[in-house]
Amino acid sequence: MSKQPVAVVGVGQTKHVAARQDVSIAGLVREAAVRALADAELTWADIDAVVIGKAPDFFEGVMMPELYLAEALGAVGKPMLRVHTAGSVGGSTALVAANLVAAGVHGTVLTVAFEKQSESNAMWGLSLPVPFQQPLTAGAGGFFAPHVRAYMRRTGAPDTVGSLVAFKDRRNALKNPYAHLHEHDLTLEQVQTSPMLWDPIRYSETCPSSDGACALVLTGDSGAARAPRPPAWVHGGAMRSEPTIFAGKDYVSPQAGRDCAADVYRQAGVTDPRRQIDLAEIYVPFSWYEPMWLENLGFADQGEGWKLVEAGVTEMDGDLPVNPSGGVLSSNPIGASGMIRFAEAALQVRGLAGEHQIDGARRALGHAYGGGAQFFSMWLVGSERPDH
Amino acid sequence: MTTAAELLAGIPELAGAEPVTRVTIPARLEYTHTPGSAQTRFLTALPDKRLLAERCPQCTRVYVPPRGACPTCGVATTEQLELPHTGTVTTFCIVNIAAKGLNIEVPYCYAYVLLDGAHVGLHARVGDVPYADVRIGQRVEAVWNEERLGPSLASISHFRPTGEPDADPESYRRWM
Amino acid sequence: MSPAARSVDRHGRGRDVAVVAFAQSNHTRRTDQLSEVELVMPVLHDVLKQTGLTANRIGFTCSGSSDYLAGRAFSFTMALDGVGAWPPISESHVEMDGAWALYEAWVKLRTGEADTALVYSYGKSSPGSVRDVLTRQLDPYTLAPLWPDSIALAALQAQALIDAGLTDEPRLAETAVRSRRAATGNPHAQLRGSADPAELLQRPYEVEPLRRHDCPPISDGAAAVILAAGDTARALHANPAWIRGIDHRIEAHQPGVRDLTESPSTRLAAAAAGAFDAPLDAAELHAPFTAQEVVLRRALYLSDDVPVNPSGGPLAANPVMAAGLIRIGEAAALIHRGEAHRVLAHATSGPCLQQNLVAVLEGTNGNRNGNSPRSTDGTRGGAR
Amino acid sequence: MPPEVLSAPLIVEFPFTRSTGPVLGAFLTGLRERVVLGARGSDGRVLCPPAEYDPVTAEELTELVPLGRLGTVTTWAWNERPRPYQPLDTPFAWVLVRLDGADTALLHALDAPRHAVHTGLRVAIRWAEERSGAITDIACFEPAPDTAEGPAV
């Protein structure tokens, strides 16, 4: 049983901002979907099914909002699936959609992920007052800060590495018109002296809270042949999960992440990711996660990720650019953030990334993670149709 | 993109009306939370200052608090054992930002404390020590919240250094 | 309106996938002593034991549940503890009924990336008021602020059917009685047995025209299914329940836009799943309210001689988020037990049957002369 | 095995702030000013509540039309025991009401004695005294005066 090849022929996203006060929830997801359809030069009638993803329903205070979004996404009379795998959901949603094409179930699928955090407050949604617990942190920063410290301790990385990543991603974001944060005057010194929120994580090393949506149109061989612009081909895609908390969990480099990457590389025939992959869009909500994931993803040896950062390898002009879009550090509509990584990887290999295009990008990794660093979803896209 | 004002302009009765753009819709749902058997066993021992862990019958790893299943084996943890009130800091951060609803004075140290005999860290505060002196590997002991002893993790006020030498990294390396 | 025409044929080509094991909890009004993982774990052990598989030999795992039911964000992450996801597993989750988790798993198996899949779902309705919680799934601008509860919406649909002359209160009571008496043979059901229709009709309305017997019980429960492809399925079960077709469709959200007496999404899904290609021996319908069975029977062209919900259906146990998956499991179990050859399973989501999934399951060996599904009135189903 | 079953209340409460977008914003503005708007769909049908996107074609809808203040009950359900936050705290009927000029029906409450409620009943909007631009600016419906004329059901 061989899978059908899957191509990304449409990409759309909203301008990510703190609060999209001009649109309803439907209006927000619609905007991304319309842009993806326009990119593919397709109409609603061309779409066979819709796969939608977002993080917890409490973020907008609508239970299973896809029910109310059926009309906005042209899904009436069609199949509609709703995925929720915590922070990795944007990636997982794209993979579920891709599988519909790969399995030959549908010809052309629209997939959308979103978060409209301004409707409520992510801190609130993440910190519902569950009895008998003694919550010690609110939101993700406090949760992940001890893992960052463990990484620093384990690798001996100097404490300046996080600020280098943050400064790089914020500067990259200036080239991305959809990015939330456009901090034109930001200096490295400002990053390094910004307030310490959850020591060792500084304010400027954390992601913003955004309203935003992202959409992709996925199709097979015949759809790709009709596409007006170059498609991005899916060379490999995988999800892996491990428990939230368990004896022996490696929070710094979770096994699920390593296994997920290995599966994707196997599918894509990648044996040396550092050389064979041209760039990566990695889910980095706190700057230190860039060196951590570089190791987890096999781009650097254990303990060496921070050295790539220091050497400028992950800069836009380095030999492994990471997050040329500005990444999660510059835009974080939580449920959409993973799909944005996948979408940006696709834009790069299509040569359509605009000002933040990496010249000659032929293979790019899109990565997302979520939960207690336990859910991973990744895909590797390329400019060439896979030959399997 | 069309705005509400533009749409209203076409309707004589409403032309010029200040358009509604946002609406506040409160919602309140009341639940009764029950934590399940394993957590109940753990929680109900706390007022007696007992830390009740559970061991997985398959992999023999010790979980505290127990959550009903050994997450790697997928089987119930039913064997209970009491752990001492001492442990080792395996990692931590210093929280400098007050979170709404948490009611904890900042700054404070949020740490993973690997209780002696356990294989997962307990999430707790470390106090009674300058934060600059908190270390990975530091030995700590529980300080009970005498006024608020009850079936809640709030029964433990925080952990404080015991003054012992730091633990051998090999003793906690795998159990962060 | 007919994307099916462009879709790849669902029941002629591709990889055959079957249900090879099904397990469910004993559904009850409350499970205060159990956390979600404690509720779901025994069911997972049950399906694994039926197949002799272990968690780390499963190719793909997918679950369905709702944070709003639990009152906690990311509630599904703790339920994963019951799976034993170590070494790490290929896994996904839908914020939907488990029937859609099964659909995602079916797709995964069709890609050839996995040969087996574990699907589970659970719902604890007892912590909150499910009737009110479900108001939160309505249009947040024009519907949710009015808090129309799930019984009220079902009652509007029931009245529309009565007005259209498609049913009446005595016939709805007979549906309730038939379901709950059928459940006497189902040890997992919550409500087993029923008073006579005449007595039920003396009781007060919940929301007129629906009385208590027209509504599902409030249930805590869990269910799990194992899917397998091709020869793996044959190796794991002597009589796999092959998924001959599966499809799902959604309708417009606002109840006032739809004709509540019809379910075009069910009919579309059924057509795409091949439901109308050959006669059915039985149907397991996810109709939590009696009147909804009327709508579904019409959409599915089910004649009166096709037994509906021999398990008792959601009127006998309705663990929200699992009740749809249970329909597929019960349909498969009829085939596994040799009581039926070709069974339709249906799941629904959203207000007034907004979204519907239909699966058609078939046994391998025909077994067309085998025993028919149990039915309360002693007649045999599956007349053809 | 558990010595007791622990339980405690868990309150999930938030004042969600929803931005409405143009169509719903105009609709809610209308309610505040005691005018109900519908949206004309791709097939010419008028949808109320107005849909932002056409349920059949998915097209964006931007033509809004004012509707009558009277309407016809298309189905109903008698709610003897109102629940918290519902529009009325005395027994009422849930109704779907097709307002004059609309082709689809709006869900709301009807304040009327049980015996008066039936499909086809002519009803009128009872406005809330204080209106802020919300669906609850319609306090409920009530039976229309006998003289009220309207389309046959």
PDB file of N, CA and C in Angstrom, chain A residues 42 120 183 189 192 199 259 266-267 275 321 324 336:
ATOM      1  N   LEU A  42      -8.300  28.411  -6.110  1.00  0.00           N
ATOM      2  CA  LEU A  42      -9.414  27.472  -6.011  1.00  0.00           C
ATOM      3  C   LEU A  42     -10.595  28.183  -5.351  1.00  0.00           C
ATOM      4  N   SER A 120     -10.527  35.800  25.451  1.00  0.00           N
ATOM      5  CA  SER A 120     -10.397  35.577  26.889  1.00  0.00           C
ATOM      6  C   SER A 120      -8.970  35.915  27.270  1.00  0.00           C
ATOM      7  N   GLU A 183       9.513  44.927  16.079  1.00  0.00           N
ATOM      8  CA  GLU A 183      10.242  45.820  16.983  1.00  0.00           C
ATOM      9  C   GLU A 183      11.460  46.390  16.245  1.00  0.00           C
ATOM     10  N   GLU A 189      21.224  44.560  23.309  1.00  0.00           N
ATOM     11  CA  GLU A 189      21.382  44.952  24.701  1.00  0.00           C
ATOM     12  C   GLU A 189      20.029  45.039  25.409  1.00  0.00           C
ATOM     13  N   GLN A 192      18.985  41.669  26.318  1.00  0.00           N
ATOM     14  CA  GLN A 192      19.781  41.116  27.415  1.00  0.00           C
ATOM     15  C   GLN A 192      19.498  41.777  28.753  1.00  0.00           C
ATOM     16  N   ASP A 199      13.283  33.442  35.849  1.00  0.00           N
ATOM     17  CA  ASP A 199      14.733  33.249  35.756  1.00  0.00           C
ATOM     18  C   ASP A 199      15.014  31.780  35.487  1.00  0.00           C
ATOM     19  N   ASP A 259      12.245  10.710  18.363  1.00  0.00           N
ATOM     20  CA  ASP A 259      11.632   9.650  17.550  1.00  0.00           C
ATOM     21  C   ASP A 259      10.834  10.235  16.386  1.00  0.00           C
ATOM     22  N   ARG A 266      13.422   9.382   8.076  1.00  0.00           N
ATOM     23  CA  ARG A 266      13.393   8.082   7.397  1.00  0.00           C
ATOM     24  C   ARG A 266      12.476   8.157   6.170  1.00  0.00           C
ATOM     25  N   GLN A 267      11.287   8.732   6.372  1.00  0.00           N
ATOM     26  CA  GLN A 267      10.349   8.839   5.244  1.00  0.00           C
ATOM     27  C   GLN A 267      10.945   9.664   4.103  1.00  0.00           C
ATOM     28  N   ARG A 275      22.951  18.801   6.839  1.00  0.00           N
ATOM     29  CA  ARG A 275      23.364  19.107   5.470  1.00  0.00           C
ATOM     30  C   ARG A 275      22.227  18.999   4.473  1.00  0.00           C
ATOM     31  N   PRO A 321      19.388  28.276   8.464  1.00  0.00           N
ATOM     32  CA  PRO A 321      18.508  29.308   9.020  1.00  0.00           C
ATOM     33  C   PRO A 321      17.350  28.676   9.793  1.00  0.00           C
ATOM     34  N   PRO A 324      13.215  31.904   9.867  1.00  0.00           N
ATOM     35  CA  PRO A 324      13.320  33.157   9.101  1.00  0.00           C
ATOM     36  C   PRO A 324      12.030  33.992   9.177  1.00  0.00           C
ATOM     37  N   ALA A 336      -2.656  28.071  16.203  1.00  0.00           N
ATOM     38  CA  ALA A 336      -2.192  28.205  14.822  1.00  0.00           C
ATOM     39  C   ALA A 336      -0.672  28.144  14.708  1.00  0.00           C
TER      40      ALA A 336
END
